[in-house]
Amino acid sequence: MNVEANDELNQPLGGNQMPRFGGNATMMRLPAQETAEGLDACFVGVPLDIGTSNRSGTRFGPRAMRAESAMLRPFNMATGAAPFSEMQVADIGDVAINTFDLKKSIELIAEAYRRILSHGVIPLTLGGDHTLTYPILRAVAERHGPVALIHIDAHSDTNDEMFGEKIAHGTPFRRAVEDKLLINDKVFQIGLRGTGYAPDDFEWGRSRGFTVVQAHECWHKSLSPLMADIRVRIGDAPVYLTFDIDGLDPAFAPGTGTVEVGGLTSMQGLEIVRGCAGLNLVGGDLVEVSPPYDTSGNTALLGANLLYEMLCVLPRKSKS
């Protein structure tokens, strides 16, 4: 299938126009733009790691994923999606967080996403640690109301506190429930596993209506049937997709801060994202890529691919 580029829409810089090690340092070497004005979707970075509890380094995640994304081409050979023929997309740079103040950074992120969403755009975020999803959800819910959530992760991130703090990368979804940002019976957590302190680590979400699919329930299976069920259960509700790279097994994604064995495969990760096609996605993120722990760059490359796959399943519709 030969897909013609739309001259009116931004296109990634091709490998035959400029060597892949050259060109713009943007996601897929797309044009850079200061705001989201006029866009259908945008890539935005949040270089945050001051919410981490173990290994840091996710502040370098956005830059590493952008670098590795130079290998990506515009047409999806598996699904037939050609997002750059149908949507106006650009990279709008990074949110300027305060690297010395996590609580201040939360407010900076929320305000940045209020501005982004005011343009009717669908943001895809390069993280950054998982703390960032909480302020994004605050801004998303202000625009769309409470949302369904598809959450891929090794951890539930529903802690009440970490070291006595209410805001950290292990607390975002408890805060989101408290703030009534989520449609609780349309929250799906996939890939949870590992050791814990008590059964409540996963049961807290179930007690609030979450559907929790632990990693061992996914072993040796295609996740396409699971995603078909999730699509039915979510229906036409607005939905946010948050993908923690540690939801995948460290054999596929070692470059992250809190690794857990027995995780999902990269193929299952693709099935999950591709299985979101047809949903009313209003945003998504890929978080917890920590490049210092994978000098091969493969974790960042996988993160970039998953973000591209998110772009491929976004709804094609006019901005409000």
Short mmCIF file of C-alpha atoms in Angstrom, two decimals, residues 9-305:
data_model
loop_
_atom_site.label_atom_id
_atom_site.label_comp_id
_atom_site.label_asym_id
_atom_site.label_seq_id
_atom_site.Cartn_x
_atom_site.Cartn_y
_atom_site.Cartn_z
CA LEU A 9 -0.01 18.11 7.09
CA ASN A 10 3.28 17.84 8.96
CA GLN A 11 5.37 14.82 8.00
CA PRO A 12 8.24 13.12 9.84
CA LEU A 13 11.62 13.78 8.26
CA GLY A 14 12.41 10.69 6.21
CA GLY A 15 15.58 8.64 6.35
CA ASN A 16 16.20 9.23 2.66
CA GLN A 17 15.99 13.00 3.09
CA MET A 18 18.34 13.21 6.06
CA PRO A 19 20.38 10.42 7.72
CA ARG A 20 18.62 9.13 10.82
CA PHE A 21 21.44 10.37 13.01
CA GLY A 22 20.81 13.91 11.79
CA GLY A 23 17.86 16.25 11.60
CA ASN A 24 15.53 17.62 14.25
CA ALA A 25 15.76 16.31 17.80
CA THR A 26 11.98 15.94 17.96
CA MET A 27 9.65 12.95 18.17
CA MET A 28 9.97 11.18 14.80
CA ARG A 29 11.82 14.32 13.60
CA LEU A 30 8.49 16.08 13.22
CA PRO A 31 8.32 19.87 13.03
CA ALA A 32 8.59 21.59 16.38
CA GLN A 33 5.93 24.00 17.53
CA GLU A 34 5.73 26.20 20.63
CA THR A 35 2.03 25.60 21.30
CA ALA A 36 -0.61 23.03 20.36
CA GLU A 37 -2.57 25.51 18.26
CA GLY A 38 -3.89 24.02 15.01
CA LEU A 39 -2.92 20.46 15.90
CA ASP A 40 -5.01 17.30 16.14
CA ALA A 41 -2.41 15.53 18.29
CA CYS A 42 0.90 16.50 19.81
CA PHE A 43 3.90 14.96 21.47
CA VAL A 44 5.02 16.68 24.66
CA GLY A 45 7.79 15.80 27.09
CA VAL A 46 7.75 15.94 30.88
CA PRO A 47 11.37 15.38 32.01
CA LEU A 48 10.53 14.54 35.62
CA ASP A 49 12.19 12.11 38.02
CA ILE A 50 11.95 13.80 41.41
CA GLY A 51 8.92 11.63 42.22
CA THR A 52 10.88 8.38 41.99
CA SER A 53 11.48 6.13 44.98
CA ASN A 54 14.32 3.95 43.67
CA ARG A 55 16.49 4.51 40.58
CA SER A 56 16.28 7.96 39.05
CA GLY A 57 17.02 8.94 35.45
CA THR A 58 13.58 9.32 33.89
CA ARG A 59 14.29 13.03 33.45
CA PHE A 60 16.30 11.85 30.44
CA GLY A 61 13.47 9.70 29.08
CA PRO A 62 11.86 12.25 26.73
CA ARG A 63 15.17 13.14 25.10
CA ALA A 64 16.16 9.47 24.67
CA MET A 65 12.81 8.46 23.17
CA ARG A 66 12.97 11.35 20.74
CA ALA A 67 16.46 10.26 19.68
CA GLU A 68 15.45 6.64 19.16
CA SER A 69 12.24 7.66 17.34
CA ALA A 70 14.37 8.67 14.35
CA MET A 71 14.10 5.01 13.32
CA LEU A 72 10.31 5.18 12.98
CA ARG A 73 8.59 5.53 9.62
CA PRO A 74 5.17 7.11 9.03
CA PHE A 75 3.16 4.07 7.85
CA ASN A 76 2.18 1.26 10.23
CA MET A 77 2.81 -1.94 8.31
CA ALA A 78 0.84 -4.11 10.76
CA THR A 79 -2.34 -2.10 11.18
CA GLY A 80 -2.43 -0.02 8.00
CA ALA A 81 -2.60 3.21 10.00
CA ALA A 82 -1.18 6.31 8.32
CA PRO A 83 -1.62 8.95 11.02
CA PHE A 84 0.34 11.70 9.26
CA SER A 85 -2.00 11.50 6.28
CA GLU A 86 -5.01 12.16 8.51
CA MET A 87 -3.89 14.36 11.41
CA GLN A 88 -1.83 17.46 12.00
CA VAL A 89 0.86 16.44 14.49
CA ALA A 90 3.88 18.23 15.93
CA ASP A 91 6.27 18.03 18.86
CA ILE A 92 5.59 20.93 21.22
CA GLY A 93 8.63 20.42 23.40
CA ASP A 94 8.89 19.90 27.16
CA VAL A 95 7.05 21.18 30.20
CA ALA A 96 9.41 23.33 32.26
CA ILE A 97 9.15 21.59 35.62
CA ASN A 98 10.82 22.78 38.84
CA THR A 99 13.41 20.10 39.46
CA PHE A 100 13.76 21.11 43.12
CA ASP A 101 10.06 21.05 44.05
CA LEU A 102 7.76 18.13 43.17
CA LYS A 103 4.58 19.81 44.42
CA LYS A 104 5.34 22.93 42.39
CA SER A 105 6.06 20.74 39.39
CA ILE A 106 2.63 19.10 39.71
CA GLU A 107 0.99 22.51 39.41
CA LEU A 108 3.23 23.50 36.50
CA ILE A 109 2.30 20.29 34.64
CA ALA A 110 -1.42 20.73 35.29
CA GLU A 111 -1.35 24.31 34.03
CA ALA A 112 0.67 23.35 30.96
CA TYR A 113 -1.88 20.69 30.04
CA ARG A 114 -4.78 23.08 30.56
CA ARG A 115 -3.19 25.27 27.89
CA ILE A 116 -2.54 22.30 25.61
CA LEU A 117 -6.07 20.93 25.95
CA SER A 118 -7.61 24.35 25.32
CA HIS A 119 -6.69 23.83 21.66
CA GLY A 120 -8.79 20.67 21.42
CA VAL A 121 -5.68 18.57 20.83
CA ILE A 122 -4.95 15.01 22.03
CA PRO A 123 -1.62 15.04 23.91
CA LEU A 124 0.78 12.08 23.94
CA THR A 125 3.33 12.48 26.71
CA LEU A 126 6.92 11.31 26.88
CA GLY A 127 7.85 10.78 30.54
CA GLY A 128 9.20 11.23 33.07
CA ASP A 129 8.16 9.33 36.17
CA HIS A 130 4.57 8.25 36.80
CA THR A 131 3.82 11.14 39.14
CA LEU A 132 3.12 13.20 36.03
CA THR A 133 -0.07 11.31 35.15
CA TYR A 134 -1.90 12.78 38.16
CA PRO A 135 -1.70 16.46 37.10
CA ILE A 136 -2.42 15.49 33.48
CA LEU A 137 -5.58 13.69 34.61
CA ARG A 138 -6.59 16.78 36.57
CA ALA A 139 -6.41 18.88 33.41
CA VAL A 140 -8.07 16.17 31.29
CA ALA A 141 -10.99 15.81 33.70
CA GLU A 142 -11.53 19.57 33.75
CA ARG A 143 -12.07 19.41 30.00
CA HIS A 144 -13.73 16.02 29.49
CA GLY A 145 -15.11 15.10 32.91
CA PRO A 146 -14.08 11.89 34.69
CA VAL A 147 -12.40 9.43 32.34
CA ALA A 148 -11.95 5.71 31.89
CA LEU A 149 -8.37 4.56 32.36
CA ILE A 150 -6.25 1.84 30.80
CA HIS A 151 -3.16 1.52 32.98
CA ILE A 152 -0.27 -0.81 32.10
CA ASP A 153 2.19 -1.21 34.94
CA ALA A 154 3.97 -3.62 37.26
CA HIS A 155 2.66 -1.59 40.20
CA SER A 156 -0.80 -0.32 41.10
CA ASP A 157 0.46 3.17 42.05
CA THR A 158 -2.39 3.49 44.55
CA ASN A 159 -0.26 4.03 47.67
CA ASP A 160 -1.63 6.53 50.14
CA GLU A 161 1.82 7.84 51.04
CA MET A 162 5.47 7.32 50.25
CA PHE A 163 7.89 8.44 52.94
CA GLY A 164 5.00 10.42 54.39
CA GLU A 165 4.36 12.27 51.12
CA LYS A 166 1.02 12.22 49.30
CA ILE A 167 2.56 13.04 45.91
CA ALA A 168 5.02 10.56 44.37
CA HIS A 169 5.20 8.11 41.50
CA GLY A 170 3.48 5.44 43.60
CA THR A 171 0.41 7.53 44.52
CA PRO A 172 -1.14 9.07 41.36
CA PHE A 173 -4.17 6.85 41.00
CA ARG A 174 -5.23 7.08 44.65
CA ARG A 175 -5.10 10.85 44.33
CA ALA A 176 -7.06 10.59 41.06
CA VAL A 177 -9.80 8.58 42.78
CA GLU A 178 -9.94 11.03 45.68
CA ASP A 179 -10.29 13.91 43.22
CA LYS A 180 -13.02 12.04 41.29
CA LEU A 181 -11.04 12.17 38.06
CA LEU A 182 -11.81 8.57 37.06
CA ILE A 183 -14.83 6.47 36.15
CA ASN A 184 -13.85 3.80 38.66
CA ASP A 185 -15.70 0.87 37.09
CA LYS A 186 -13.98 1.66 33.79
CA VAL A 187 -10.42 1.54 35.16
CA PHE A 188 -8.30 -1.38 33.95
CA GLN A 189 -4.87 -2.11 35.41
CA ILE A 190 -2.87 -4.65 33.40
CA GLY A 191 0.44 -6.32 34.23
CA LEU A 192 0.56 -5.86 38.00
CA ARG A 193 2.94 -8.26 39.73
CA GLY A 194 5.86 -8.73 42.09
CA THR A 195 6.08 -8.62 45.85
CA GLY A 196 4.13 -6.33 48.13
CA TYR A 197 3.67 -5.29 51.71
CA ALA A 198 0.10 -6.54 52.04
CA PRO A 199 -2.82 -7.74 49.88
CA ASP A 200 -4.19 -4.20 49.95
CA ASP A 201 -1.49 -3.20 47.44
CA PHE A 202 -3.76 -4.49 44.66
CA GLU A 203 -7.07 -4.89 46.52
CA TRP A 204 -7.50 -1.16 47.18
CA GLY A 205 -8.23 -0.57 43.51
CA ARG A 206 -10.52 -3.58 43.23
CA SER A 207 -12.49 -2.32 46.22
CA ARG A 208 -13.10 0.94 44.31
CA GLY A 209 -14.30 -0.83 41.18
CA PHE A 210 -11.04 -1.24 39.26
CA THR A 211 -10.47 -4.32 37.13
CA VAL A 212 -6.99 -5.65 37.96
CA VAL A 213 -5.39 -8.10 35.54
CA GLN A 214 -2.20 -9.39 37.10
CA ALA A 215 0.77 -10.30 34.93
CA HIS A 216 0.59 -14.04 35.57
CA GLU A 217 -2.95 -14.04 34.17
CA CYS A 218 -1.45 -12.81 30.89
CA TRP A 219 1.40 -15.30 30.56
CA HIS A 220 1.52 -17.25 27.27
CA LYS A 221 -1.62 -15.51 25.96
CA SER A 222 -2.64 -13.06 23.31
CA LEU A 223 -4.16 -9.99 24.97
CA SER A 224 -6.41 -9.20 21.99
CA PRO A 225 -9.43 -10.92 23.63
CA LEU A 226 -8.86 -8.92 26.82
CA MET A 227 -8.78 -5.69 24.87
CA ALA A 228 -11.96 -6.62 23.00
CA ASP A 229 -13.70 -7.01 26.37
CA ILE A 230 -12.26 -3.73 27.64
CA ARG A 231 -13.51 -1.87 24.56
CA VAL A 232 -17.04 -3.15 25.17
CA ARG A 233 -16.93 -2.20 28.84
CA ILE A 234 -15.57 1.30 28.20
CA GLY A 235 -17.94 2.03 25.33
CA ASP A 236 -17.88 5.64 24.17
CA ALA A 237 -16.59 7.11 27.46
CA PRO A 238 -13.52 9.33 27.22
CA VAL A 239 -10.47 7.23 28.08
CA TYR A 240 -6.88 7.98 29.03
CA LEU A 241 -4.08 5.47 28.33
CA THR A 242 -1.08 5.41 30.66
CA PHE A 243 1.75 2.99 29.94
CA ASP A 244 4.51 2.49 32.49
CA ILE A 245 7.38 0.78 30.65
CA ASP A 246 7.99 -1.43 33.70
CA GLY A 247 4.72 -3.16 32.88
CA LEU A 248 6.87 -5.02 30.36
CA ASP A 249 9.36 -7.63 31.49
CA PRO A 250 12.90 -6.30 32.09
CA ALA A 251 14.09 -8.65 29.36
CA PHE A 252 12.40 -6.21 26.97
CA ALA A 253 12.70 -2.98 28.96
CA PRO A 254 15.57 -3.00 31.48
CA GLY A 255 15.95 0.79 31.40
CA THR A 256 13.54 1.68 34.18
CA GLY A 257 13.65 2.47 37.86
CA THR A 258 11.66 -0.27 39.59
CA VAL A 259 12.03 -3.51 37.65
CA GLU A 260 9.89 -6.59 38.34
CA VAL A 261 10.38 -10.03 36.79
CA GLY A 262 7.61 -11.94 35.02
CA GLY A 263 6.18 -9.03 33.07
CA LEU A 264 4.40 -8.59 29.77
CA THR A 265 6.16 -9.08 26.45
CA SER A 266 6.73 -6.31 23.94
CA MET A 267 4.24 -8.07 21.66
CA GLN A 268 1.59 -7.97 24.39
CA GLY A 269 2.32 -4.28 24.86
CA LEU A 270 1.61 -3.72 21.18
CA GLU A 271 -1.60 -5.76 21.43
CA ILE A 272 -2.80 -3.58 24.30
CA VAL A 273 -2.17 -0.30 22.48
CA ARG A 274 -3.51 -1.53 19.16
CA GLY A 275 -6.52 -2.89 21.03
CA CYS A 276 -7.44 0.70 21.96
CA ALA A 277 -8.45 1.44 18.36
CA GLY A 278 -12.06 2.60 18.30
CA LEU A 279 -12.02 4.02 21.81
CA ASN A 280 -12.54 7.70 22.54
CA LEU A 281 -8.94 8.33 23.58
CA VAL A 282 -8.38 11.83 24.94
CA GLY A 283 -4.70 11.41 25.84
CA GLY A 284 -1.92 9.01 26.65
CA ASP A 285 1.53 8.77 28.14
CA LEU A 286 4.58 6.51 28.18
CA VAL A 287 6.47 6.85 31.45
CA GLU A 288 9.37 5.55 33.54
CA VAL A 289 11.98 5.14 30.78
CA SER A 290 15.33 5.63 32.52
CA PRO A 291 18.05 5.65 29.84
CA PRO A 292 21.05 5.31 32.22
CA TYR A 293 19.96 1.73 32.96
CA ASP A 294 19.91 0.64 29.31
CA THR A 295 22.90 1.90 27.40
CA SER A 296 21.74 0.03 24.28
CA GLY A 297 18.85 2.50 23.91
CA ASN A 298 16.39 -0.34 23.36
CA THR A 299 14.06 0.63 26.22
CA ALA A 300 13.76 4.14 24.80
CA LEU A 301 13.25 2.68 21.32
CA LEU A 302 10.43 0.50 22.64
CA GLY A 303 8.89 3.51 24.37
CA ALA A 304 9.03 5.54 21.16
CA ASN A 305 7.36 2.71 19.24
#
